[in-house]
Short mmCIF file of C-alpha atoms in Angstrom, two decimals:
data_model
loop_
_atom_site.label_atom_id
_atom_site.label_comp_id
_atom_site.label_asym_id
_atom_site.label_seq_id
_atom_site.Cartn_x
_atom_site.Cartn_y
_atom_site.Cartn_z
CA MET G 15 -32.53 -59.56 27.86
CA ALA G 16 -32.05 -63.79 28.16
CA ASP G 17 -33.69 -65.16 30.89
CA TYR G 18 -30.52 -66.08 33.34
CA ASN G 19 -31.57 -69.14 36.20
CA ALA G 20 -30.09 -67.39 38.91
CA SER G 21 -29.04 -70.74 41.21
CA LYS G 22 -27.35 -72.83 38.36
CA PRO G 23 -23.32 -71.04 38.66
CA LEU G 24 -22.68 -69.26 35.62
CA ASP G 25 -19.50 -69.56 33.43
CA ALA G 26 -16.77 -67.44 32.42
CA GLN G 27 -17.91 -66.46 29.05
CA GLN G 28 -22.02 -66.59 30.44
CA LEU G 29 -21.12 -63.61 33.05
CA GLN G 30 -18.81 -61.67 29.95
CA GLU G 31 -22.27 -62.35 27.48
CA ARG G 32 -24.43 -60.77 30.45
CA ARG G 33 -21.92 -57.73 31.01
CA ARG G 34 -22.07 -57.17 27.32
CA GLU G 35 -25.50 -57.42 26.60
CA ALA G 36 -26.64 -54.62 29.38
CA LEU G 37 -23.90 -52.12 28.62
CA THR G 38 -25.21 -52.81 24.63
CA LYS G 39 -28.56 -51.69 25.53
CA ILE G 40 -26.72 -48.63 27.69
CA ASP G 41 -25.16 -47.89 24.02
CA ASN G 42 -27.74 -48.09 21.63
CA ALA G 43 -30.85 -46.72 23.63
CA GLU G 44 -32.85 -44.73 21.84
CA PHE G 45 -32.31 -41.29 22.95
CA GLY G 46 -35.45 -40.44 25.07
CA TRP G 47 -36.57 -38.45 28.43
CA PHE G 48 -34.43 -40.35 30.99
CA HIS G 49 -31.47 -38.66 29.17
CA VAL G 50 -33.03 -35.53 28.68
CA ARG G 51 -33.82 -35.93 32.21
CA ALA G 52 -29.57 -36.55 33.30
CA CYS G 53 -28.60 -33.58 31.07
CA LEU G 54 -31.23 -31.17 32.73
CA VAL G 55 -29.80 -31.95 36.29
CA ALA G 56 -26.59 -32.10 35.49
CA GLY G 57 -26.92 -28.87 33.35
CA VAL G 58 -28.97 -27.07 36.04
CA GLY G 59 -25.54 -27.32 38.52
CA PHE G 60 -22.89 -26.44 35.69
CA PHE G 61 -25.48 -23.34 35.65
CA THR G 62 -24.94 -22.81 39.46
CA ASP G 63 -21.00 -23.18 39.45
CA ALA G 64 -20.87 -20.65 36.44
CA TYR G 65 -23.07 -18.24 38.00
CA ASP G 66 -21.30 -18.45 41.59
CA LEU G 67 -17.82 -18.30 39.69
CA PHE G 68 -18.18 -14.88 37.48
CA ALA G 69 -20.90 -13.63 39.58
CA ILE G 70 -17.34 -12.22 41.61
CA ASN G 71 -16.36 -10.08 38.39
CA LEU G 72 -19.26 -7.78 39.25
CA VAL G 73 -18.89 -8.50 42.83
CA THR G 74 -16.08 -7.19 43.69
CA PRO G 75 -15.66 -3.40 42.17
CA MET G 76 -18.73 -2.75 43.82
CA LEU G 77 -16.90 -3.84 47.36
CA GLY G 78 -14.15 -1.51 46.16
CA ILE G 79 -16.71 1.70 46.41
CA ILE G 80 -18.65 0.51 49.13
CA TYR G 81 -15.86 0.01 51.72
CA PHE G 82 -12.87 1.45 50.49
CA ASN G 83 -12.20 5.38 50.50
CA GLY G 84 -9.74 4.73 47.07
CA GLY G 85 -13.20 3.34 45.49
CA ALA G 86 -11.08 -0.10 44.50
CA LEU G 87 -10.46 -2.82 46.26
CA PRO G 88 -6.34 -3.50 47.43
CA SER G 89 -5.05 -6.09 44.62
CA ASP G 90 -4.11 -8.60 47.78
CA LEU G 91 -8.02 -9.12 48.92
CA ASP G 92 -9.04 -8.76 45.18
CA LEU G 93 -7.14 -11.60 44.91
CA GLY G 94 -8.20 -13.67 47.38
CA ILE G 95 -11.89 -13.70 47.51
CA LYS G 96 -11.05 -14.45 43.49
CA VAL G 97 -8.63 -17.44 44.21
CA ALA G 98 -10.33 -18.32 47.37
CA ALA G 99 -13.17 -20.42 44.90
CA SER G 100 -10.67 -21.75 42.20
CA VAL G 101 -8.51 -23.09 45.86
CA GLY G 102 -11.88 -24.66 47.05
CA THR G 103 -12.74 -26.18 43.86
CA PHE G 104 -9.61 -27.84 43.65
CA MET G 105 -10.14 -29.47 46.75
CA GLY G 106 -13.87 -30.71 45.68
CA GLN G 107 -12.35 -32.42 42.56
CA ILE G 108 -10.01 -33.96 43.74
CA GLY G 109 -12.03 -34.63 46.40
CA PHE G 110 -15.49 -35.56 44.96
CA GLY G 111 -13.56 -37.73 42.08
CA TYR G 112 -12.67 -40.34 44.28
CA LEU G 113 -14.87 -40.41 46.87
CA ALA G 114 -17.53 -41.39 43.16
CA ASP G 115 -15.55 -44.02 42.62
CA ARG G 116 -15.31 -45.00 45.92
CA LEU G 117 -18.68 -44.71 47.56
CA GLY G 118 -20.87 -44.31 43.80
CA ARG G 119 -21.85 -41.49 42.00
CA LYS G 120 -25.61 -41.51 43.58
CA ARG G 121 -24.61 -41.18 47.37
CA MET G 122 -22.25 -38.13 46.39
CA TYR G 123 -24.87 -36.63 44.24
CA GLY G 124 -26.77 -33.53 45.54
CA ILE G 125 -24.14 -32.48 48.50
CA GLU G 126 -22.43 -31.06 46.02
CA LEU G 127 -25.43 -28.83 45.91
CA MET G 128 -25.87 -28.45 49.08
CA ILE G 129 -22.70 -26.88 50.22
CA ILE G 130 -23.34 -24.73 47.49
CA ILE G 131 -26.21 -23.12 48.86
CA VAL G 132 -25.56 -22.87 51.99
CA ALA G 133 -21.87 -21.10 51.12
CA THR G 134 -24.10 -18.99 48.52
CA LEU G 135 -26.00 -17.76 51.57
CA GLY G 136 -23.01 -17.59 53.85
CA GLN G 137 -21.42 -15.20 51.08
CA ALA G 138 -24.68 -13.09 50.98
CA LEU G 139 -24.91 -12.33 54.34
CA SER G 140 -21.76 -11.81 55.55
CA GLY G 141 -20.37 -8.21 57.69
CA ASN G 142 -17.98 -6.91 59.13
CA GLY G 143 -16.90 -8.12 62.53
CA TYR G 144 -14.47 -7.63 65.65
CA THR G 145 -12.43 -10.54 64.65
CA LEU G 146 -13.12 -11.28 61.11
CA SER G 147 -13.46 -8.20 58.44
CA LEU G 148 -16.12 -8.57 55.72
CA PRO G 149 -13.34 -9.62 52.66
CA ALA G 150 -11.86 -11.96 55.25
CA ALA G 151 -15.75 -14.15 55.35
CA LEU G 152 -16.13 -13.87 51.62
CA ILE G 153 -12.47 -15.40 51.21
CA ILE G 154 -13.54 -18.54 53.73
CA TRP G 155 -17.08 -18.92 51.94
CA ARG G 156 -15.50 -18.69 49.17
CA VAL G 157 -13.54 -21.33 49.88
CA ILE G 158 -16.43 -23.78 50.57
CA VAL G 159 -18.83 -22.46 48.01
CA GLY G 160 -15.65 -23.74 45.68
CA VAL G 161 -15.51 -26.88 46.99
CA GLY G 162 -18.99 -27.92 45.77
CA ILE G 163 -18.32 -26.33 42.90
CA GLY G 164 -15.41 -28.74 42.50
CA GLY G 165 -17.69 -31.90 43.20
CA ASP G 166 -19.89 -31.13 40.26
CA TYR G 167 -17.50 -31.41 37.91
CA PRO G 168 -16.43 -35.53 38.52
CA LEU G 169 -20.08 -36.06 39.15
CA SER G 170 -21.95 -34.54 36.34
CA ALA G 171 -19.14 -35.48 33.89
CA VAL G 172 -19.11 -39.27 34.86
CA ILE G 173 -22.55 -39.73 35.55
CA THR G 174 -23.95 -38.23 31.79
CA SER G 175 -21.09 -40.26 30.59
CA GLU G 176 -21.90 -43.44 31.83
CA PHE G 177 -25.43 -42.95 30.89
CA ALA G 178 -25.18 -41.88 27.65
CA THR G 179 -25.74 -43.37 24.47
CA THR G 180 -22.60 -44.09 22.61
CA ASN G 181 -23.43 -42.34 19.63
CA ARG G 182 -24.82 -39.01 21.78
CA ARG G 183 -22.45 -38.53 24.83
CA GLY G 184 -20.73 -35.95 23.43
CA ALA G 185 -23.65 -34.04 22.59
CA MET G 186 -24.90 -34.50 25.87
CA MET G 187 -22.04 -34.29 27.37
CA ALA G 188 -21.07 -30.92 25.88
CA ALA G 189 -25.18 -29.40 26.84
CA VAL G 190 -24.60 -30.38 30.48
CA PHE G 191 -21.59 -28.31 29.81
CA ALA G 192 -22.59 -24.92 28.50
CA MET G 193 -25.05 -24.04 30.39
CA GLN G 194 -21.80 -22.60 32.09
CA GLY G 195 -22.53 -20.19 29.29
CA PHE G 196 -25.97 -19.33 30.31
CA GLY G 197 -24.92 -19.05 34.08
CA TYR G 198 -22.43 -16.18 33.20
CA LEU G 199 -25.08 -14.69 30.91
CA THR G 200 -27.63 -14.53 34.48
CA THR G 201 -25.09 -12.78 36.38
CA GLY G 202 -24.62 -9.78 34.23
CA ILE G 203 -28.16 -9.60 33.54
CA VAL G 204 -29.36 -9.98 37.76
CA ALA G 205 -27.02 -7.24 37.99
CA ILE G 206 -28.35 -5.05 35.05
CA ILE G 207 -31.91 -5.40 36.82
CA LEU G 208 -30.31 -4.43 40.06
CA LEU G 209 -29.16 -1.51 38.92
CA ALA G 210 -31.37 -0.21 37.21
CA ALA G 211 -33.85 -0.86 40.27
CA PHE G 212 -31.35 0.41 42.83
CA LYS G 213 -30.65 3.66 40.46
CA ASP G 214 -31.99 6.14 42.21
CA SER G 215 -30.22 4.95 45.55
CA ILE G 216 -27.04 4.34 44.15
CA VAL G 217 -27.28 7.71 42.51
CA ALA G 218 -27.43 9.62 46.19
CA ASN G 219 -25.49 6.88 47.64
CA PRO G 220 -23.34 4.76 46.53
CA GLN G 221 -23.02 2.72 49.63
CA ASN G 222 -26.61 1.20 48.21
CA LEU G 223 -24.25 -0.76 45.92
CA ASP G 224 -24.81 -3.01 49.01
CA TYR G 225 -27.85 -4.26 48.26
CA VAL G 226 -27.09 -5.39 44.80
CA TRP G 227 -24.22 -6.88 45.31
CA ARG G 228 -26.09 -9.20 48.44
CA ILE G 229 -28.69 -10.10 45.96
CA LEU G 230 -27.22 -10.93 43.06
CA ILE G 231 -24.86 -13.65 45.40
CA GLY G 232 -27.42 -14.72 46.48
CA PHE G 233 -29.81 -15.24 44.07
CA GLY G 234 -27.43 -17.99 42.79
CA CYS G 235 -28.89 -20.55 45.41
CA LEU G 236 -31.98 -20.12 43.47
CA PRO G 237 -31.56 -22.76 40.63
CA ALA G 238 -29.36 -25.23 42.72
CA LEU G 239 -32.37 -25.58 45.23
CA VAL G 240 -34.38 -26.33 42.10
CA ALA G 241 -31.73 -29.04 41.33
CA VAL G 242 -30.86 -30.81 44.57
CA TYR G 243 -34.08 -33.49 45.10
CA PHE G 244 -33.67 -34.78 41.27
CA ARG G 245 -29.67 -34.87 41.78
CA LEU G 246 -30.57 -36.97 45.12
CA THR G 247 -33.94 -39.14 43.59
CA ILE G 248 -31.13 -40.14 39.97
CA PRO G 249 -29.87 -43.69 40.77
CA GLU G 250 -26.81 -45.02 40.34
CA THR G 251 -25.27 -45.94 36.77
CA PRO G 252 -25.24 -48.80 35.33
CA ARG G 253 -21.50 -49.37 34.73
CA PHE G 254 -21.04 -48.37 38.65
CA VAL G 255 -23.03 -51.14 39.24
CA LEU G 256 -21.63 -53.68 37.40
CA ASP G 257 -18.18 -52.61 37.49
CA VAL G 258 -17.45 -51.69 40.48
CA GLU G 259 -20.33 -52.81 42.95
CA ASN G 260 -20.00 -56.08 40.58
CA ASN G 261 -23.55 -56.73 40.64
CA LEU G 262 -25.15 -58.35 37.49
CA ASN G 263 -28.42 -58.37 38.76
CA LYS G 264 -29.15 -55.31 39.83
CA ALA G 265 -27.49 -54.08 37.04
CA GLU G 266 -29.66 -55.62 34.73
CA ARG G 267 -32.98 -54.86 36.81
CA ASP G 268 -31.44 -50.56 36.60
CA VAL G 269 -30.63 -50.50 32.80
CA ALA G 270 -34.14 -51.98 32.40
CA THR G 271 -35.67 -49.59 34.49
CA VAL G 272 -33.82 -46.98 32.86
CA LEU G 273 -35.19 -47.73 29.68
CA LYS G 274 -38.63 -48.99 30.41
CA GLU G 275 -38.09 -52.39 29.45
CA ASN G 276 -40.52 -55.60 31.21
CA ARG G 277 -38.38 -56.83 34.24
CA ASN G 278 -40.34 -59.94 34.75
CA HIS G 279 -37.51 -62.36 33.29
CA LEU G 280 -35.50 -60.87 36.08
CA GLN G 281 -34.18 -61.58 38.97
CA SER G 282 -36.62 -59.77 41.68
CA ASP G 283 -35.61 -56.58 43.60
CA GLU G 284 -36.15 -58.96 46.70
CA ASP G 285 -34.40 -62.06 45.38
CA ASN G 286 -31.08 -60.84 47.39
CA ALA G 287 -30.48 -64.55 47.71
CA VAL G 288 -27.81 -65.54 44.89
CA VAL G 289 -25.94 -61.85 43.55
CA VAL G 290 -24.55 -62.85 40.86
CA THR G 291 -20.34 -61.15 40.21
CA ASP G 292 -17.98 -61.45 37.47
CA PRO G 293 -14.75 -62.80 39.57
CA SER G 294 -12.88 -61.03 36.14
CA VAL G 295 -13.67 -57.56 37.17
CA ALA G 296 -10.65 -56.05 38.29
CA LYS G 297 -11.14 -54.51 41.91
CA GLY G 298 -10.56 -50.67 42.94
CA SER G 299 -7.40 -50.25 44.86
CA PHE G 300 -4.09 -48.03 45.31
CA SER G 301 -2.03 -50.79 43.89
CA ASP G 302 -4.52 -51.49 40.82
CA PHE G 303 -4.53 -47.88 40.25
CA CYS G 304 -0.70 -46.95 40.42
CA ALA G 305 -0.45 -51.11 37.89
CA TYR G 306 -3.20 -48.92 34.99
CA PHE G 307 -1.71 -45.82 35.30
CA SER G 308 2.05 -47.11 35.05
CA LYS G 309 1.19 -47.86 31.89
CA TRP G 310 2.05 -45.69 29.33
CA GLN G 311 -0.69 -45.58 26.95
CA ASN G 312 -2.96 -45.29 30.42
CA PHE G 313 -0.47 -42.38 31.93
CA LYS G 314 -0.49 -40.60 28.69
CA VAL G 315 -3.78 -39.70 28.62
CA LEU G 316 -3.99 -38.57 32.39
CA PHE G 317 -1.06 -36.32 31.48
CA GLY G 318 -2.21 -34.96 28.38
CA THR G 319 -6.02 -34.45 29.82
CA SER G 320 -4.86 -32.79 32.77
CA MET G 321 -2.33 -30.40 30.88
CA ALA G 322 -4.49 -29.65 28.23
CA TRP G 323 -7.07 -28.68 31.07
CA PHE G 324 -3.84 -26.84 33.06
CA ALA G 325 -2.71 -24.87 30.01
CA LEU G 326 -6.16 -23.23 29.35
CA ASP G 327 -7.48 -22.63 32.61
CA VAL G 328 -4.33 -20.04 32.81
CA ALA G 329 -5.78 -18.07 30.50
CA PHE G 330 -9.77 -19.08 30.46
CA TYR G 331 -9.64 -18.02 34.19
CA GLY G 332 -7.12 -15.24 33.89
CA ILE G 333 -9.63 -13.18 31.75
CA GLY G 334 -12.81 -14.49 32.79
CA LEU G 335 -12.72 -13.57 36.48
CA ASN G 336 -10.55 -10.33 35.51
CA ASN G 337 -13.11 -8.71 32.21
CA SER G 338 -13.74 -5.50 34.66
CA PHE G 339 -9.87 -5.15 34.53
CA ILE G 340 -9.71 -5.60 30.95
CA LEU G 341 -12.65 -3.49 30.16
CA SER G 342 -11.66 -0.91 32.13
CA SER G 343 -8.49 -0.82 30.48
CA ILE G 344 -9.52 0.02 27.05
CA ASN G 345 -11.94 2.48 28.95
CA PHE G 346 -14.99 0.83 28.32
CA SER G 347 -16.51 0.31 31.31
CA ASN G 348 -14.92 2.81 33.95
CA VAL G 349 -16.63 5.98 34.36
CA LYS G 350 -14.22 8.27 36.85
CA GLY G 351 -16.48 9.88 39.66
CA ASP G 352 -19.52 7.34 38.62
CA ALA G 353 -20.07 4.37 40.24
CA TYR G 354 -23.50 3.41 39.04
CA GLN G 355 -22.20 3.95 35.49
CA SER G 356 -18.89 2.28 36.26
CA ILE G 357 -20.11 -1.14 37.72
CA TRP G 358 -23.67 -0.69 34.83
CA ASN G 359 -20.77 -0.87 32.48
CA ALA G 360 -18.81 -3.60 33.35
CA ALA G 361 -21.93 -5.76 33.49
CA VAL G 362 -23.34 -4.93 30.03
CA GLY G 363 -19.46 -5.42 28.87
CA GLN G 364 -19.67 -9.11 30.42
CA ILE G 365 -23.32 -9.51 28.70
CA ILE G 366 -21.47 -8.64 25.55
CA ILE G 367 -18.77 -10.95 25.33
CA VAL G 368 -20.52 -13.61 26.69
CA LEU G 369 -23.07 -12.92 24.47
CA LEU G 370 -20.58 -12.75 21.04
CA GLY G 371 -18.18 -15.50 22.93
CA ALA G 372 -19.20 -18.01 25.16
CA VAL G 373 -22.43 -19.14 24.69
CA PRO G 374 -22.46 -19.23 20.96
CA GLY G 375 -18.90 -21.60 21.24
CA TYR G 376 -20.80 -23.67 24.03
CA TRP G 377 -23.66 -24.31 21.48
CA VAL G 378 -21.55 -24.82 18.44
CA THR G 379 -19.62 -27.92 20.42
CA VAL G 380 -22.86 -29.25 21.29
CA PHE G 381 -24.10 -29.54 17.77
CA THR G 382 -20.50 -30.09 15.99
CA ILE G 383 -19.38 -32.86 18.38
CA GLU G 384 -20.28 -36.03 17.18
CA ARG G 385 -19.63 -35.11 13.62
CA LEU G 386 -16.13 -33.06 14.12
CA GLY G 387 -14.52 -35.22 16.54
CA ARG G 388 -13.39 -34.15 20.23
CA ILE G 389 -9.81 -33.57 19.10
CA LYS G 390 -10.39 -31.59 15.93
CA ILE G 391 -12.34 -29.13 18.32
CA GLN G 392 -10.00 -28.89 21.00
CA ILE G 393 -7.00 -28.37 18.37
CA ILE G 394 -8.95 -26.21 16.44
CA GLY G 395 -9.85 -23.96 19.54
CA PHE G 396 -6.74 -23.95 20.59
CA VAL G 397 -4.50 -22.59 17.61
CA MET G 398 -7.47 -19.83 17.25
CA SER G 399 -6.98 -18.69 20.65
CA CYS G 400 -3.78 -19.27 20.19
CA VAL G 401 -3.78 -16.70 17.47
CA LEU G 402 -6.10 -14.15 19.00
CA PHE G 403 -4.30 -14.07 22.50
CA CYS G 404 -1.18 -13.12 19.63
CA VAL G 405 -2.57 -10.80 17.89
CA LEU G 406 -4.36 -8.79 21.09
CA GLY G 407 -1.13 -9.15 22.85
CA PHE G 408 1.49 -7.53 20.35
CA ALA G 409 -0.81 -5.39 19.06
CA TYR G 410 -3.07 -3.88 22.26
CA ASN G 411 -2.85 -0.57 21.75
CA GLN G 412 -2.58 0.22 18.15
CA ILE G 413 -6.39 -1.92 18.78
CA LYS G 414 -7.27 -0.13 21.68
CA ASN G 415 -6.41 3.63 20.23
CA TYR G 416 -7.99 2.47 16.80
CA SER G 417 -11.69 1.27 17.92
CA VAL G 418 -13.10 -0.17 21.24
CA ALA G 419 -15.71 -1.94 19.46
CA LEU G 420 -12.61 -4.42 17.51
CA PHE G 421 -10.98 -4.39 20.73
CA VAL G 422 -14.30 -6.25 22.26
CA PHE G 423 -14.86 -8.07 19.28
CA LEU G 424 -11.69 -10.32 19.13
CA PHE G 425 -11.69 -10.76 22.95
CA ALA G 426 -15.17 -11.76 22.13
CA ALA G 427 -14.03 -14.30 19.99
CA THR G 428 -11.14 -15.33 22.29
CA GLN G 429 -13.78 -17.10 24.64
CA PHE G 430 -15.77 -18.22 21.13
CA PHE G 431 -12.96 -20.58 20.27
CA GLN G 432 -11.58 -21.34 23.82
CA ASN G 433 -15.75 -22.82 24.44
CA PHE G 434 -15.60 -24.03 20.67
CA GLY G 435 -12.74 -25.64 21.76
CA PRO G 436 -10.63 -26.76 24.76
CA ASN G 437 -12.90 -25.51 27.09
CA SER G 438 -15.85 -27.99 26.41
CA THR G 439 -13.46 -31.12 25.30
CA THR G 440 -11.26 -31.02 28.33
CA PHE G 441 -14.32 -31.62 30.59
CA ILE G 442 -15.63 -34.17 28.09
CA ILE G 443 -12.48 -35.96 27.85
CA PRO G 444 -11.64 -37.31 30.58
CA GLY G 445 -15.47 -38.58 31.29
CA GLU G 446 -14.72 -40.61 28.95
CA VAL G 447 -11.57 -42.44 28.57
CA PHE G 448 -10.97 -44.05 32.52
CA PRO G 449 -12.06 -47.42 33.12
CA THR G 450 -15.23 -47.13 35.49
CA ARG G 451 -13.66 -47.95 38.82
CA TYR G 452 -11.46 -44.84 38.41
CA ARG G 453 -13.32 -42.71 35.67
CA SER G 454 -14.32 -39.59 38.11
CA THR G 455 -11.33 -39.79 40.24
CA GLY G 456 -9.09 -39.52 36.82
CA HIS G 457 -11.79 -36.16 35.88
CA GLY G 458 -10.92 -35.04 39.24
CA ILE G 459 -7.66 -35.26 38.76
CA ALA G 460 -7.65 -33.69 35.41
CA ALA G 461 -10.17 -30.93 36.51
CA GLY G 462 -8.34 -30.41 39.29
CA SER G 463 -5.06 -29.29 36.99
CA GLY G 464 -7.17 -26.94 35.33
CA LYS G 465 -7.69 -25.21 38.66
CA LEU G 466 -4.07 -25.21 39.35
CA GLY G 467 -3.93 -23.31 36.14
CA ALA G 468 -7.12 -20.99 37.22
CA ILE G 469 -4.83 -20.35 40.29
CA ILE G 470 -1.61 -19.73 38.53
CA ALA G 471 -3.36 -17.14 36.91
CA GLN G 472 -5.12 -14.83 39.07
CA VAL G 473 -1.35 -15.09 41.69
CA GLY G 474 0.19 -13.96 38.03
CA PHE G 475 -2.05 -11.73 36.68
CA SER G 476 -2.87 -9.72 40.11
CA ALA G 477 0.95 -9.52 41.00
CA LEU G 478 2.28 -8.46 37.31
CA LYS G 479 -0.95 -6.61 35.27
CA ASP G 480 -0.12 -3.27 36.92
CA ARG G 481 3.66 -3.67 36.43
CA GLY G 482 4.65 -0.12 34.60
CA GLY G 483 1.22 1.52 35.84
CA PRO G 484 -2.06 0.98 36.30
CA ASN G 485 -3.13 -2.30 34.09
CA ALA G 486 -0.13 -1.49 32.09
CA PHE G 487 1.29 -5.30 31.88
CA ILE G 488 -2.07 -6.46 30.63
CA PRO G 489 -0.75 -6.90 26.69
CA GLN G 490 2.44 -8.99 28.09
CA LEU G 491 -0.38 -11.19 30.48
CA LEU G 492 -2.47 -11.58 26.85
CA GLN G 493 0.79 -12.90 25.10
CA ILE G 494 1.52 -15.38 28.09
CA PHE G 495 -1.65 -16.27 27.79
CA ALA G 496 -1.14 -16.75 24.05
CA LEU G 497 1.98 -19.17 24.92
CA PHE G 498 -0.64 -21.60 27.36
CA MET G 499 -2.57 -22.04 24.12
CA PHE G 500 0.72 -23.96 22.20
CA VAL G 501 1.60 -25.65 25.28
CA GLY G 502 -2.57 -27.26 25.12
CA LEU G 503 -2.09 -27.66 21.69
CA LEU G 504 1.25 -29.54 21.97
CA VAL G 505 -0.46 -32.09 24.82
CA THR G 506 -3.76 -32.69 22.85
CA PHE G 507 -1.73 -35.08 20.61
CA LEU G 508 -1.37 -37.19 23.25
CA ILE G 509 -4.78 -38.01 24.14
CA PRO G 510 -7.67 -40.28 21.68
CA GLU G 511 -10.25 -39.53 19.78
CA THR G 512 -13.30 -41.10 21.94
CA LYS G 513 -15.98 -39.84 19.14
CA GLY G 514 -17.60 -43.38 18.14
CA LYS G 515 -15.87 -45.46 20.67
CA THR G 516 -18.13 -47.27 23.82
CA LEU G 517 -16.02 -46.29 27.14
CA GLU G 518 -15.10 -49.72 27.42
CA GLU G 519 -13.12 -49.66 24.00
CA LEU G 520 -11.70 -45.95 25.34
CA SER G 521 -10.52 -47.94 28.74
CA ASN G 522 -7.53 -49.63 27.77
CA GLU G 523 -9.11 -52.10 29.98
CA ASP G 524 -8.66 -55.09 27.66
CA ALA G 525 -5.10 -54.85 26.84
CA TYR G 526 -4.16 -53.85 31.07
CA VAL G 527 -6.14 -57.32 31.33
CA ASP G 528 -4.45 -59.13 28.70
CA GLN G 529 -1.08 -57.20 29.52
CA SER G 530 -1.68 -58.68 33.53
CA GLN G 531 -2.35 -62.09 32.37
CA SER G 532 0.61 -61.94 30.05
CA ASN G 533 2.93 -61.05 32.99
CA SER G 534 1.30 -63.51 35.32
CA SER G 535 1.63 -66.55 33.04
CA ARG G 536 5.30 -65.64 32.86
CA GLN G 537 5.90 -65.50 36.29
CA ASN G 538 3.84 -68.47 36.78
CA ALA G 539 6.29 -70.11 34.20
CA LEU G 540 9.39 -69.01 35.88
CA ASP G 541 7.97 -70.02 39.28
CA GLU G 542 7.82 -73.97 38.02
CA LYS G 543 11.03 -73.83 36.53
#
C-alpha cells in the first residue's frame, strides 16, 4: 500500500485510489487463518440457531406425553410453541439488520448470542405456575430466543461476505450456513443419547421424559457460550469502516492487521489529528434508502431475494418443524401406547432425514457454488423440490402403502434439494447484492420475509393438517408446498448472478451515483435557465 501524507489534502482521484487499493487487498487476499476463524465463529452461531429451532420438533411430543392426559399437545399450544421462535426471529432479523448498518457489525455481534443463551436457559428451567403455565412460559422464552437467532442471520452473513475474498465468498458463506445441518443433526443425536440414558425410568414412568426435554433444550447453550467471546472480539469489517464510518486511515490499518501486513507506512492508531474521509461516499439515511430502492434495478433485487426466501420457508419450515407429524402419518414414528419408543423413533427418523438430505445438501453447495454459481443452484433446487413435492403430494398414499422406506427417501430428497438449492442461496445472495450502508438491512428484510413464510406455514399446517381426520390433509399441504417452490423459481429470475463479482460491482452503486449526478446536473441547468 502506498505511503500517503496525511497533512496534505488529497484530491478525489487520490481518495478513490486509496479506497480501491484497500478493497482490492481484501478481494484478492490469500485464503488464510483469519478467513477460517471468521467462518468458524459465524458457523457456531448457526449450529446453535438450528439446534434451538429444531429441537422443539422432538420436545413438543414429549410435552404432550408428560403434561396432557391424551398424550398429545393440544394443537393450539403446539402451534404457539413452534411459531413463537419464528415470530421472534422475524423481529430479530429486521431489528439487528438495521442496527448493524447504523451502529456497526462489531458493536452488535455477540449480543444476539447472549440473548440466545439467556432464553435457552429460561426454556429449560420453565415450570407451571399459578398465573403462568409451562406452555405459556415456553412461548415467551421462544420469542426471545428467536430474536437472538434472527439477529444472527444478517450479522453473520454480512460479516462473512465483507471479510471474504471475491473468489471464495460464496463458499465461505455457504460453509457458515451449512453448520445449520450439523445443528439439526445434533438435536436427534442428543435426544437418542438422553433417551438411552433414561430408558428404564421412562419405561417405568413416562413422566421422566421431563428430564430429557429440559436437558435437550439446555444443551443448546454450550456452543453459544464457546462462540460469544470470539464474536465480541472480532474486528469491524473494513468495508463498514470505509463506506459507513468513512475513515480511510482506519480502514487501511484494519486491512493491514487482518492480512498481517507491515503497518509502519500507515498513519498510527494514536495519530488522530487528521481523519481522511472521502466526501463522495454516500451517507445512509431514510431518504437515501428510498432513493436507492426506488430504482427498479435495485428494488427488483430486494423483491426477488425477499420473495424467494418467503416461498422457500413456507415449505422448509412447514416440513422442518413438523417432521414428527409427517413420520407419524406414515406410521414410522408413532407406536401406540409406548411413549419411549414413539420418541425414539421420531429422533431416529429425524437423524435419517438430516443425514440423507440436509447435511449432504448443504455441503454439496459449499463445494460447487463457486463453479455453478448461485442462481443455477437456486433454480436446480426450486425445480427439484417442486417436482418432489408434487410426487409426494399427489401419490402420497400409493407411496406410503408401497414402501415407507421409499417415502422417507423421497422426503429426505426434498430436504437435499432445498439445501443444495434455495435454502443456502437465499441466505448467501442478500449478503452480496446491496451497498455496504444497506447490506445488513437488505439481508434482514429478505430474511424477515422468509420468516413470514415460516409463520404462515406453521399456522396453515396446524389449521389444515387434520382436515378430514388426523394428518389427513398432509398430501394437500405437500401439493401447496410445490406451488410455493414454483413461485420461488419464477422470482429467481429477478436476481443477478453474483459469482466472481466484487461487492461493489454488485451494489449498483456506480449506476446510482451516476444517475444522481446526472439528475443533479439537469436540475442545475434548469435552475440556471
